[in-house]
Amino acid sequence: MAVLLPSGQIAEPDEKARGWAFMRLAFRPLFWLGALFGMLSIITWSLTYTGHLAFSPYGGGYFWHTHEMLFGFAVAIMSGFLLTAVQNWTGVPSIKGKPLAALVLLWLSARILMALPGSWVPSALVIAVDIAFLPAAALCFALPIIKAQLVRNLFFVPLLLMMAALNLLMHLSQLQWVALNFITLSHTMVLMVALVMVIIGGRVFPMFTANGTQTPKVDNILWLDKAAIISVLVCALLTLVNSEQGIALQGMAFIAAALINFVRAWRWRIWVTFGTALVWPLHLSYWAICIGLLMLGLMRLEVLSNPSLAYHAITVGGMGLMILAMISRVSLGHTGRMIKVGWVINSAFIALFSAFVIRVFAPLVSDQYQSLILVSALLWTLAYLIYIIAYAPVVFKPRVDGRDG
């Protein structure tokens, strides 16, 4: 079974390393290719939105942007994390080698098909390839858990399948086969991804903070953890309710979720993390989720008027920053390296945090909306480009300790 060493490294099962290093564990291809795709898709969309690029993908530019940042970028990273973590949780080898390559090829094929004009390929083919990835990833995740009989971790499977259902509904909505609008469905998916981040954050942030800052670990409060998770799940479900009736009640539910998670985040002591490069971005990303939930509540109470700012607080500040910090940390730990980074990676975190501030708060005081979006996108691109270049040797080369993984 993989264990966490005192140094922070991850010790994998002591097997002879074999096969192409890039396909030895899911985090390698899915983190790196996911980050590459996240970088390319954001700069492509921002240039399209601001009129600097002509791009007509399947479903149109806006559908492509909302769909691909969620079901292309976020899903790849989330799957890479879960398919790697399940080996640690169970001690049972996770997907690797040729089966992993096939799974990655399925994800990559969907990204290519989605980027092509809709007239080039049948919609049925695009939908079939795209929706297949999440169920396949859920199956690969479930098999080691079933083998180890650790059923408590199976709760991620229904979450992945719910996301797969949302993916299918987004496609059907784009074809006007269902009444739900694809924008509404994308908002639900944003909150489902936030839900996974809230779950994972509660599991690892206190430990990462204690290890990284050499301070005592904050004990979890069970009822608070459950309230944090359930409140975000309720918010996700409420996004599917389009009725004007009860809108104030919805607003209070979002504000309650924000406050519950603010309390949780405060207990993790963000102030002790600012000198630790791989920890402070995790905390700030969680605070960004809370801010986004609060803004969504205020929007429903008609205090704020632009839902895009609220959702981008969750996607840019929450999703973007948490993903960059997690993949930077996990990639080091699972390749036998010390979990430390220098100023280069720290500058990527600062760039991404700046992208969040500019995308979410600057439009409140400036009317240069397109320019702000472009600047934010360039900072996002810079941040992920730094990761892609700096971590290529990490994910493409074998573990430094010679172990498998």
mmCIF file of C-alpha atoms in Angstrom:
data_model
loop_
_atom_site.group_PDB
_atom_site.id
_atom_site.type_symbol
_atom_site.label_atom_id
_atom_site.label_comp_id
_atom_site.label_asym_id
_atom_site.label_seq_id
_atom_site.Cartn_x
_atom_site.Cartn_y
_atom_site.Cartn_z
ATOM 1 C CA MET A 1 0.000 0.000 0.000
ATOM 2 C CA ALA A 2 1.205 3.519 -0.800
ATOM 3 C CA VAL A 3 2.115 5.545 2.274
ATOM 4 C CA LEU A 4 2.969 9.157 3.063
ATOM 5 C CA LEU A 5 6.557 9.483 4.197
ATOM 6 C CA PRO A 6 7.607 12.073 6.829
ATOM 7 C CA SER A 7 9.280 14.067 4.043
ATOM 8 C CA GLY A 8 5.934 14.440 2.306
ATOM 9 C CA GLN A 9 6.815 12.056 -0.518
ATOM 10 C CA ILE A 10 4.422 9.316 -1.573
ATOM 11 C CA ALA A 11 5.853 5.790 -1.387
ATOM 12 C CA GLU A 12 4.151 3.594 -3.987
ATOM 13 C CA PRO A 13 3.965 -0.224 -3.881
ATOM 14 C CA ASP A 14 7.500 -1.596 -4.163
ATOM 15 C CA GLU A 15 7.280 -3.033 -7.649
ATOM 16 C CA LYS A 16 9.726 -2.965 -10.504
ATOM 17 C CA ALA A 17 9.059 0.114 -12.646
ATOM 18 C CA ARG A 18 7.890 -0.839 -16.106
ATOM 19 C CA GLY A 19 6.390 0.713 -19.222
ATOM 20 C CA TRP A 20 6.342 4.290 -20.391
ATOM 21 C CA ALA A 21 6.638 6.522 -17.325
ATOM 22 C CA PHE A 22 3.961 8.899 -18.665
ATOM 23 C CA MET A 23 1.351 6.128 -18.402
ATOM 24 C CA ARG A 24 2.304 4.634 -15.030
ATOM 25 C CA LEU A 25 -0.372 6.493 -13.043
ATOM 26 C CA ALA A 26 -3.377 8.559 -14.113
ATOM 27 C CA PHE A 27 -2.108 11.846 -12.685
ATOM 28 C CA ARG A 28 0.736 11.953 -15.209
ATOM 29 C CA PRO A 29 -1.180 12.229 -18.512
ATOM 30 C CA LEU A 30 -4.433 13.665 -17.156
ATOM 31 C CA PHE A 31 -2.806 16.440 -15.118
ATOM 32 C CA TRP A 32 -0.355 17.480 -17.802
ATOM 33 C CA LEU A 33 -2.648 17.177 -20.822
ATOM 34 C CA GLY A 34 -5.527 18.650 -18.826
ATOM 35 C CA ALA A 35 -3.403 21.672 -17.907
ATOM 36 C CA LEU A 36 -2.273 22.028 -21.529
ATOM 37 C CA PHE A 37 -5.866 21.912 -22.718
ATOM 38 C CA GLY A 38 -6.995 24.358 -20.019
ATOM 39 C CA MET A 39 -4.327 26.796 -21.140
ATOM 40 C CA LEU A 40 -5.123 26.503 -24.865
ATOM 41 C CA SER A 41 -8.883 26.625 -24.416
ATOM 42 C CA ILE A 42 -8.863 29.770 -22.262
ATOM 43 C CA ILE A 43 -6.655 31.743 -24.625
ATOM 44 C CA THR A 44 -8.676 30.508 -27.613
ATOM 45 C CA TRP A 45 -11.970 31.545 -26.047
ATOM 46 C CA SER A 46 -10.729 34.932 -24.860
ATOM 47 C CA LEU A 47 -9.386 35.782 -28.323
ATOM 48 C CA THR A 48 -12.659 34.614 -29.858
ATOM 49 C CA TYR A 49 -14.771 36.577 -27.386
ATOM 50 C CA THR A 50 -12.796 39.780 -27.940
ATOM 51 C CA GLY A 51 -12.941 39.424 -31.741
ATOM 52 C CA HIS A 52 -9.275 38.609 -32.307
ATOM 53 C CA LEU A 53 -9.898 35.059 -33.550
ATOM 54 C CA ALA A 54 -12.523 33.383 -35.736
ATOM 55 C CA PHE A 55 -13.414 30.050 -34.125
ATOM 56 C CA SER A 56 -16.611 28.057 -34.802
ATOM 57 C CA PRO A 57 -16.489 24.782 -32.861
ATOM 58 C CA TYR A 58 -19.241 22.254 -32.266
ATOM 59 C CA GLY A 59 -22.177 23.965 -30.574
ATOM 60 C CA GLY A 60 -20.748 27.455 -31.085
ATOM 61 C CA GLY A 61 -18.083 29.351 -29.180
ATOM 62 C CA TYR A 62 -19.942 29.976 -25.914
ATOM 63 C CA PHE A 63 -21.221 26.406 -25.625
ATOM 64 C CA TRP A 64 -17.722 25.121 -26.360
ATOM 65 C CA HIS A 65 -16.162 27.369 -23.721
ATOM 66 C CA THR A 66 -18.572 26.473 -20.931
ATOM 67 C CA HIS A 67 -18.617 22.772 -21.800
ATOM 68 C CA GLU A 68 -14.917 22.264 -22.330
ATOM 69 C CA MET A 69 -13.676 24.089 -19.253
ATOM 70 C CA LEU A 70 -15.913 21.820 -17.177
ATOM 71 C CA PHE A 71 -16.091 18.487 -19.010
ATOM 72 C CA GLY A 72 -12.716 18.817 -20.715
ATOM 73 C CA PHE A 73 -10.376 20.593 -18.306
ATOM 74 C CA ALA A 74 -11.882 20.120 -14.830
ATOM 75 C CA VAL A 75 -13.022 16.538 -15.405
ATOM 76 C CA ALA A 76 -9.579 15.488 -16.643
ATOM 77 C CA ILE A 77 -7.848 16.857 -13.540
ATOM 78 C CA MET A 78 -10.481 15.478 -11.182
ATOM 79 C CA SER A 79 -10.284 12.025 -12.780
ATOM 80 C CA GLY A 80 -6.496 12.069 -12.669
ATOM 81 C CA PHE A 81 -6.612 12.879 -8.961
ATOM 82 C CA LEU A 82 -9.216 10.239 -8.068
ATOM 83 C CA LEU A 83 -7.649 7.478 -10.186
ATOM 84 C CA THR A 84 -4.323 8.173 -8.489
ATOM 85 C CA ALA A 85 -5.696 8.605 -4.973
ATOM 86 C CA VAL A 86 -7.682 5.353 -5.139
ATOM 87 C CA GLN A 87 -4.404 3.419 -5.231
ATOM 88 C CA ASN A 88 -3.329 5.135 -2.002
ATOM 89 C CA TRP A 89 -6.694 4.578 -0.333
ATOM 90 C CA THR A 90 -6.945 0.869 -1.207
ATOM 91 C CA GLY A 91 -3.409 -0.428 -1.761
ATOM 92 C CA VAL A 92 -4.743 -1.945 -4.999
ATOM 93 C CA PRO A 93 -2.999 -0.886 -8.247
ATOM 94 C CA SER A 94 -4.998 1.659 -10.212
ATOM 95 C CA ILE A 95 -5.334 1.949 -13.983
ATOM 96 C CA LYS A 96 -2.027 2.290 -15.821
ATOM 97 C CA GLY A 97 -0.254 1.308 -19.026
ATOM 98 C CA LYS A 98 -2.341 0.494 -22.104
ATOM 99 C CA PRO A 99 -5.744 0.751 -20.345
ATOM 100 C CA LEU A 100 -4.790 4.202 -19.078
ATOM 101 C CA ALA A 101 -3.602 5.190 -22.550
ATOM 102 C CA ALA A 102 -6.975 4.103 -23.950
ATOM 103 C CA LEU A 103 -8.818 6.198 -21.352
ATOM 104 C CA VAL A 104 -6.657 9.238 -22.119
ATOM 105 C CA LEU A 105 -7.183 8.719 -25.858
ATOM 106 C CA LEU A 106 -10.952 8.685 -25.265
ATOM 107 C CA TRP A 107 -10.719 12.028 -23.446
ATOM 108 C CA LEU A 108 -8.435 13.507 -26.110
ATOM 109 C CA SER A 109 -10.671 12.306 -28.963
ATOM 110 C CA ALA A 110 -13.619 14.129 -27.402
ATOM 111 C CA ARG A 111 -11.613 17.342 -27.158
ATOM 112 C CA ILE A 112 -10.685 17.133 -30.844
ATOM 113 C CA LEU A 113 -14.242 16.378 -31.964
ATOM 114 C CA MET A 114 -15.651 19.188 -29.829
ATOM 115 C CA ALA A 115 -13.230 21.681 -31.433
ATOM 116 C CA LEU A 116 -14.324 20.830 -34.965
ATOM 117 C CA PRO A 117 -17.180 22.674 -36.684
ATOM 118 C CA GLY A 118 -20.493 20.942 -36.094
ATOM 119 C CA SER A 119 -20.985 20.325 -39.815
ATOM 120 C CA TRP A 120 -17.825 18.227 -40.027
ATOM 121 C CA VAL A 121 -18.884 15.327 -37.815
ATOM 122 C CA PRO A 122 -22.260 13.830 -36.836
ATOM 123 C CA SER A 123 -23.572 15.114 -33.507
ATOM 124 C CA ALA A 124 -24.234 11.539 -32.390
ATOM 125 C CA LEU A 125 -20.536 10.692 -32.730
ATOM 126 C CA VAL A 126 -19.425 13.761 -30.769
ATOM 127 C CA ILE A 127 -21.915 13.051 -27.992
ATOM 128 C CA ALA A 128 -21.124 9.331 -27.790
ATOM 129 C CA VAL A 129 -17.366 9.886 -27.514
ATOM 130 C CA ASP A 130 -17.665 12.798 -25.099
ATOM 131 C CA ILE A 131 -20.104 11.255 -22.634
ATOM 132 C CA ALA A 132 -18.204 7.945 -22.495
ATOM 133 C CA PHE A 133 -15.245 9.287 -20.511
ATOM 134 C CA LEU A 134 -16.853 9.929 -17.118
ATOM 135 C CA PRO A 135 -18.584 6.508 -16.851
ATOM 136 C CA ALA A 136 -15.324 4.856 -17.908
ATOM 137 C CA ALA A 137 -13.381 6.827 -15.286
ATOM 138 C CA ALA A 138 -16.017 5.973 -12.649
ATOM 139 C CA LEU A 139 -15.637 2.270 -13.433
ATOM 140 C CA CYS A 140 -11.834 2.441 -13.230
ATOM 141 C CA PHE A 141 -12.158 4.242 -9.904
ATOM 142 C CA ALA A 142 -14.689 1.768 -8.491
ATOM 143 C CA LEU A 143 -12.838 -1.468 -9.295
ATOM 144 C CA PRO A 144 -9.949 -1.063 -6.778
ATOM 145 C CA ILE A 145 -12.404 0.058 -4.084
ATOM 146 C CA ILE A 146 -14.632 -2.975 -4.640
ATOM 147 C CA LYS A 147 -11.618 -5.266 -4.634
ATOM 148 C CA ALA A 148 -10.397 -3.762 -1.335
ATOM 149 C CA GLN A 149 -13.957 -3.681 0.075
ATOM 150 C CA LEU A 150 -13.643 -0.030 1.110
ATOM 151 C CA VAL A 151 -17.154 0.927 0.093
ATOM 152 C CA ARG A 152 -17.144 4.258 1.971
ATOM 153 C CA ASN A 153 -15.097 5.775 -0.863
ATOM 154 C CA LEU A 154 -17.611 4.665 -3.494
ATOM 155 C CA PHE A 155 -19.611 7.873 -2.962
ATOM 156 C CA PHE A 156 -17.452 9.526 -5.631
ATOM 157 C CA VAL A 157 -18.944 7.136 -8.211
ATOM 158 C CA PRO A 158 -22.487 8.586 -8.083
ATOM 159 C CA LEU A 159 -20.973 12.078 -8.230
ATOM 160 C CA LEU A 160 -19.095 11.173 -11.412
ATOM 161 C CA LEU A 161 -22.219 9.596 -12.894
ATOM 162 C CA MET A 162 -24.287 12.677 -12.010
ATOM 163 C CA MET A 163 -21.723 14.744 -13.885
ATOM 164 C CA ALA A 164 -21.993 12.364 -16.835
ATOM 165 C CA ALA A 165 -25.768 12.900 -16.822
ATOM 166 C CA LEU A 166 -25.258 16.672 -16.804
ATOM 167 C CA ASN A 167 -22.872 16.288 -19.731
ATOM 168 C CA LEU A 168 -25.477 14.385 -21.726
ATOM 169 C CA LEU A 169 -28.139 16.964 -20.845
ATOM 170 C CA MET A 170 -25.843 19.779 -22.011
ATOM 171 C CA HIS A 171 -25.509 18.121 -25.399
ATOM 172 C CA LEU A 172 -29.243 17.446 -25.652
ATOM 173 C CA SER A 173 -29.963 21.026 -24.623
ATOM 174 C CA GLN A 174 -27.694 22.319 -27.344
ATOM 175 C CA LEU A 175 -29.710 20.202 -29.814
ATOM 176 C CA GLN A 176 -32.926 21.587 -28.220
ATOM 177 C CA TRP A 177 -34.077 18.105 -27.230
ATOM 178 C CA VAL A 178 -34.621 19.060 -23.571
ATOM 179 C CA ALA A 179 -36.184 22.141 -22.021
ATOM 180 C CA LEU A 180 -33.227 22.976 -19.757
ATOM 181 C CA ASN A 181 -30.852 25.627 -21.045
ATOM 182 C CA PHE A 182 -27.205 24.594 -21.431
ATOM 183 C CA ILE A 183 -26.148 27.675 -19.447
ATOM 184 C CA THR A 184 -28.261 26.538 -16.500
ATOM 185 C CA LEU A 185 -26.760 23.045 -16.760
ATOM 186 C CA SER A 186 -23.237 24.493 -16.888
ATOM 187 C CA HIS A 187 -23.984 26.430 -13.695
ATOM 188 C CA THR A 188 -25.073 23.191 -12.036
ATOM 189 C CA MET A 189 -21.855 21.531 -13.164
ATOM 190 C CA VAL A 190 -19.776 24.414 -11.772
ATOM 191 C CA LEU A 191 -21.321 23.771 -8.374
ATOM 192 C CA MET A 192 -20.863 20.001 -8.707
ATOM 193 C CA VAL A 193 -17.151 20.587 -9.300
ATOM 194 C CA ALA A 194 -17.179 22.962 -6.309
ATOM 195 C CA LEU A 195 -18.788 20.159 -4.295
ATOM 196 C CA VAL A 196 -15.911 17.802 -5.145
ATOM 197 C CA MET A 197 -13.421 20.526 -4.198
ATOM 198 C CA VAL A 198 -15.186 21.029 -0.863
ATOM 199 C CA ILE A 199 -15.033 17.270 -0.202
ATOM 200 C CA ILE A 200 -11.374 16.924 -1.196
ATOM 201 C CA GLY A 201 -10.455 20.120 0.645
ATOM 202 C CA GLY A 202 -11.831 18.790 3.900
ATOM 203 C CA ARG A 203 -9.896 15.565 3.456
ATOM 204 C CA VAL A 204 -6.463 16.978 2.680
ATOM 205 C CA PHE A 205 -6.152 20.702 3.444
ATOM 206 C CA PRO A 206 -5.690 20.356 7.228
ATOM 207 C CA MET A 207 -3.015 17.703 6.672
ATOM 208 C CA PHE A 208 -1.275 19.661 3.887
ATOM 209 C CA THR A 209 -1.312 22.775 6.075
ATOM 210 C CA ALA A 210 0.164 20.985 9.080
ATOM 211 C CA ASN A 211 2.870 19.275 7.012
ATOM 212 C CA GLY A 212 3.735 22.353 4.969
ATOM 213 C CA THR A 213 3.812 24.901 7.784
ATOM 214 C CA GLN A 214 5.034 22.617 10.590
ATOM 215 C CA THR A 215 2.078 23.631 12.744
ATOM 216 C CA PRO A 216 -0.444 21.443 14.589
ATOM 217 C CA LYS A 217 -3.133 19.840 12.434
ATOM 218 C CA VAL A 218 -6.639 21.264 12.854
ATOM 219 C CA ASP A 219 -9.079 18.541 13.828
ATOM 220 C CA ASN A 220 -12.167 18.130 11.677
ATOM 221 C CA ILE A 221 -15.607 18.841 13.110
ATOM 222 C CA LEU A 222 -17.885 16.170 11.659
ATOM 223 C CA TRP A 223 -21.117 18.166 11.683
ATOM 224 C CA LEU A 224 -19.412 21.173 10.099
ATOM 225 C CA ASP A 225 -17.886 19.021 7.360
ATOM 226 C CA LYS A 226 -21.268 17.466 6.605
ATOM 227 C CA ALA A 227 -22.984 20.852 6.630
ATOM 228 C CA ALA A 228 -20.369 22.278 4.239
ATOM 229 C CA ILE A 229 -20.851 19.412 1.774
ATOM 230 C CA ILE A 230 -24.645 19.194 1.983
ATOM 231 C CA SER A 231 -25.106 22.955 1.659
ATOM 232 C CA VAL A 232 -23.115 23.065 -1.601
ATOM 233 C CA LEU A 233 -25.010 20.038 -2.938
ATOM 234 C CA VAL A 234 -28.292 21.829 -2.188
ATOM 235 C CA CYS A 235 -27.029 24.891 -4.062
ATOM 236 C CA ALA A 236 -26.129 22.751 -7.065
ATOM 237 C CA LEU A 237 -29.624 21.275 -7.168
ATOM 238 C CA LEU A 238 -31.213 24.703 -6.741
ATOM 239 C CA THR A 239 -29.573 25.929 -9.945
ATOM 240 C CA LEU A 240 -31.892 23.557 -11.828
ATOM 241 C CA VAL A 241 -34.947 25.370 -10.432
ATOM 242 C CA ASN A 242 -35.806 28.231 -12.797
ATOM 243 C CA SER A 243 -38.989 29.328 -11.036
ATOM 244 C CA GLU A 244 -39.107 32.893 -9.732
ATOM 245 C CA GLN A 245 -41.019 31.605 -6.730
ATOM 246 C CA GLY A 246 -38.819 31.049 -3.731
ATOM 247 C CA ILE A 247 -35.907 33.000 -5.242
ATOM 248 C CA ALA A 248 -35.283 34.716 -1.899
ATOM 249 C CA LEU A 249 -35.149 31.319 -0.202
ATOM 250 C CA GLN A 250 -32.607 30.201 -2.793
ATOM 251 C CA GLY A 251 -30.557 33.286 -2.054
ATOM 252 C CA MET A 252 -30.519 32.469 1.637
ATOM 253 C CA ALA A 253 -29.452 28.884 0.862
ATOM 254 C CA PHE A 254 -26.458 30.143 -1.126
ATOM 255 C CA ILE A 255 -25.521 32.630 1.584
ATOM 256 C CA ALA A 256 -25.822 29.904 4.227
ATOM 257 C CA ALA A 257 -23.530 27.634 2.195
ATOM 258 C CA ALA A 258 -21.039 30.484 1.871
ATOM 259 C CA LEU A 259 -21.036 31.236 5.591
ATOM 260 C CA ILE A 260 -20.726 27.572 6.603
ATOM 261 C CA ASN A 261 -17.737 27.142 4.313
ATOM 262 C CA PHE A 262 -16.234 30.457 5.429
ATOM 263 C CA VAL A 263 -16.256 29.116 9.013
ATOM 264 C CA ARG A 264 -14.626 25.906 7.814
ATOM 265 C CA ALA A 265 -11.975 27.824 5.868
ATOM 266 C CA TRP A 266 -11.259 30.121 8.830
ATOM 267 C CA ARG A 267 -10.619 27.122 11.095
ATOM 268 C CA TRP A 268 -7.870 25.972 8.715
ATOM 269 C CA ARG A 269 -5.873 29.138 9.604
ATOM 270 C CA ILE A 270 -5.009 30.683 6.267
ATOM 271 C CA TRP A 271 -2.721 33.175 8.030
ATOM 272 C CA VAL A 272 -0.110 30.486 8.818
ATOM 273 C CA THR A 273 0.215 29.491 5.135
ATOM 274 C CA PHE A 274 1.399 32.645 3.378
ATOM 275 C CA GLY A 275 5.052 31.639 3.566
ATOM 276 C CA THR A 276 4.413 28.166 2.091
ATOM 277 C CA ALA A 277 4.078 28.169 -1.694
ATOM 278 C CA LEU A 278 2.122 24.929 -2.098
ATOM 279 C CA VAL A 279 -0.350 25.679 0.704
ATOM 280 C CA TRP A 280 -1.530 29.287 0.487
ATOM 281 C CA PRO A 281 -3.081 28.858 -2.999
ATOM 282 C CA LEU A 282 -5.191 25.966 -1.690
ATOM 283 C CA HIS A 283 -6.596 28.142 1.086
ATOM 284 C CA LEU A 284 -7.244 31.117 -1.185
ATOM 285 C CA SER A 285 -8.993 28.861 -3.702
ATOM 286 C CA TYR A 286 -11.353 27.647 -0.986
ATOM 287 C CA TRP A 287 -12.065 31.233 0.050
ATOM 288 C CA ALA A 288 -12.817 32.011 -3.616
ATOM 289 C CA ILE A 289 -15.461 29.255 -3.624
ATOM 290 C CA CYS A 290 -17.027 30.837 -0.547
ATOM 291 C CA ILE A 291 -16.960 34.261 -2.206
ATOM 292 C CA GLY A 292 -18.630 32.838 -5.310
ATOM 293 C CA LEU A 293 -21.390 31.220 -3.256
ATOM 294 C CA LEU A 294 -21.957 34.484 -1.384
ATOM 295 C CA MET A 295 -22.141 36.442 -4.648
ATOM 296 C CA LEU A 296 -24.654 33.954 -6.068
ATOM 297 C CA GLY A 297 -26.806 34.417 -2.984
ATOM 298 C CA LEU A 298 -26.607 38.217 -3.253
ATOM 299 C CA MET A 299 -27.462 37.958 -6.943
ATOM 300 C CA ARG A 300 -30.669 36.085 -6.104
ATOM 301 C CA LEU A 301 -31.479 38.772 -3.554
ATOM 302 C CA GLU A 302 -30.886 41.375 -6.316
ATOM 303 C CA VAL A 303 -27.952 42.977 -4.511
ATOM 304 C CA LEU A 304 -25.652 42.000 -7.402
ATOM 305 C CA SER A 305 -26.664 41.749 -11.053
ATOM 306 C CA ASN A 306 -23.912 39.890 -12.956
ATOM 307 C CA PRO A 307 -23.973 36.100 -12.360
ATOM 308 C CA SER A 308 -20.905 35.663 -14.564
ATOM 309 C CA LEU A 309 -18.709 37.308 -11.921
ATOM 310 C CA ALA A 310 -20.018 34.944 -9.237
ATOM 311 C CA TYR A 311 -19.498 31.810 -11.293
ATOM 312 C CA HIS A 312 -16.039 32.949 -12.371
ATOM 313 C CA ALA A 313 -15.128 33.440 -8.713
ATOM 314 C CA ILE A 314 -15.701 29.700 -8.373
ATOM 315 C CA THR A 315 -14.128 28.696 -11.697
ATOM 316 C CA VAL A 316 -11.099 31.007 -11.905
ATOM 317 C CA GLY A 317 -10.381 31.573 -8.221
ATOM 318 C CA GLY A 318 -11.665 28.270 -6.859
ATOM 319 C CA MET A 319 -11.251 25.691 -9.583
ATOM 320 C CA GLY A 320 -8.296 27.241 -11.415
ATOM 321 C CA LEU A 321 -6.166 28.029 -8.366
ATOM 322 C CA MET A 322 -6.977 24.825 -6.467
ATOM 323 C CA ILE A 323 -6.258 22.677 -9.508
ATOM 324 C CA LEU A 324 -2.914 24.355 -10.181
ATOM 325 C CA ALA A 325 -1.842 23.970 -6.549
ATOM 326 C CA MET A 326 -3.047 20.370 -6.270
ATOM 327 C CA ILE A 327 -1.457 19.143 -9.497
ATOM 328 C CA SER A 328 1.798 20.879 -8.563
ATOM 329 C CA ARG A 329 1.834 19.150 -5.179
ATOM 330 C CA VAL A 330 0.544 15.712 -6.199
ATOM 331 C CA SER A 331 2.919 15.482 -9.168
ATOM 332 C CA LEU A 332 5.892 15.969 -6.852
ATOM 333 C CA GLY A 333 4.698 13.594 -4.143
ATOM 334 C CA HIS A 334 3.847 10.757 -6.511
ATOM 335 C CA THR A 335 7.193 10.921 -8.312
ATOM 336 C CA GLY A 336 9.273 10.633 -5.151
ATOM 337 C CA ARG A 337 10.331 14.270 -5.063
ATOM 338 C CA MET A 338 10.405 16.665 -2.140
ATOM 339 C CA ILE A 339 7.176 18.650 -1.927
ATOM 340 C CA LYS A 340 8.790 22.041 -2.324
ATOM 341 C CA VAL A 341 8.734 24.594 -5.138
ATOM 342 C CA GLY A 342 10.656 27.759 -5.855
ATOM 343 C CA TRP A 343 9.809 31.220 -7.090
ATOM 344 C CA VAL A 344 8.895 30.061 -10.605
ATOM 345 C CA ILE A 345 5.882 27.988 -9.529
ATOM 346 C CA ASN A 346 5.030 30.528 -6.839
ATOM 347 C CA SER A 347 4.873 33.161 -9.568
ATOM 348 C CA ALA A 348 2.376 30.954 -11.424
ATOM 349 C CA PHE A 349 0.146 30.932 -8.337
ATOM 350 C CA ILE A 350 0.410 34.714 -8.048
ATOM 351 C CA ALA A 351 -0.452 35.126 -11.741
ATOM 352 C CA LEU A 352 -3.533 32.931 -11.379
ATOM 353 C CA PHE A 353 -4.674 34.697 -8.223
ATOM 354 C CA SER A 354 -4.301 37.978 -10.107
ATOM 355 C CA ALA A 355 -6.396 36.528 -12.947
ATOM 356 C CA PHE A 356 -9.125 35.789 -10.400
ATOM 357 C CA VAL A 357 -9.081 39.302 -8.941
ATOM 358 C CA ILE A 358 -9.168 40.946 -12.375
ATOM 359 C CA ARG A 359 -11.907 38.659 -13.738
ATOM 360 C CA VAL A 360 -14.206 38.904 -10.705
ATOM 361 C CA PHE A 361 -13.653 42.238 -8.977
ATOM 362 C CA ALA A 362 -12.220 44.632 -11.577
ATOM 363 C CA PRO A 363 -15.485 44.698 -13.628
ATOM 364 C CA LEU A 364 -17.249 46.090 -10.541
ATOM 365 C CA VAL A 365 -15.225 49.313 -10.856
ATOM 366 C CA SER A 366 -14.336 49.410 -14.569
ATOM 367 C CA ASP A 367 -16.374 49.272 -17.785
ATOM 368 C CA GLN A 368 -13.472 47.845 -19.838
ATOM 369 C CA TYR A 369 -15.015 44.386 -19.666
ATOM 370 C CA GLN A 370 -13.452 42.803 -22.767
ATOM 371 C CA SER A 371 -9.991 44.136 -21.927
ATOM 372 C CA LEU A 372 -10.253 42.783 -18.392
ATOM 373 C CA ILE A 373 -11.297 39.357 -19.676
ATOM 374 C CA LEU A 374 -8.325 39.323 -22.047
ATOM 375 C CA VAL A 375 -5.850 40.321 -19.316
ATOM 376 C CA SER A 376 -7.272 37.713 -16.945
ATOM 377 C CA ALA A 377 -7.044 35.058 -19.665
ATOM 378 C CA LEU A 378 -3.427 35.949 -20.407
ATOM 379 C CA LEU A 379 -2.539 35.606 -16.715
ATOM 380 C CA TRP A 380 -4.323 32.214 -16.577
ATOM 381 C CA THR A 381 -2.407 31.147 -19.690
ATOM 382 C CA LEU A 382 0.907 32.256 -18.190
ATOM 383 C CA ALA A 383 0.231 30.371 -14.955
ATOM 384 C CA TYR A 384 -0.577 27.079 -16.647
ATOM 385 C CA LEU A 385 2.201 27.490 -19.212
ATOM 386 C CA ILE A 386 4.677 27.681 -16.325
ATOM 387 C CA TYR A 387 3.289 24.415 -14.926
ATOM 388 C CA ILE A 388 3.369 22.686 -18.326
ATOM 389 C CA ILE A 389 7.021 23.578 -18.905
ATOM 390 C CA ALA A 390 8.271 23.091 -15.347
ATOM 391 C CA TYR A 391 6.485 19.783 -14.766
ATOM 392 C CA ALA A 392 7.135 18.094 -18.116
ATOM 393 C CA PRO A 393 10.284 16.392 -16.724
ATOM 394 C CA VAL A 394 8.325 15.379 -13.613
ATOM 395 C CA VAL A 395 5.483 13.583 -15.392
ATOM 396 C CA PHE A 396 7.386 12.205 -18.396
ATOM 397 C CA LYS A 397 10.314 10.753 -16.452
ATOM 398 C CA PRO A 398 10.253 7.799 -13.987
ATOM 399 C CA ARG A 399 10.074 8.341 -10.248
ATOM 400 C CA VAL A 400 13.369 9.530 -8.834
ATOM 401 C CA ASP A 401 13.401 6.667 -6.292
ATOM 402 C CA GLY A 402 13.020 3.981 -8.972
ATOM 403 C CA ARG A 403 9.663 2.732 -7.680
ATOM 404 C CA ASP A 404 6.629 2.095 -9.861
ATOM 405 C CA GLY A 405 4.088 4.902 -10.203
#
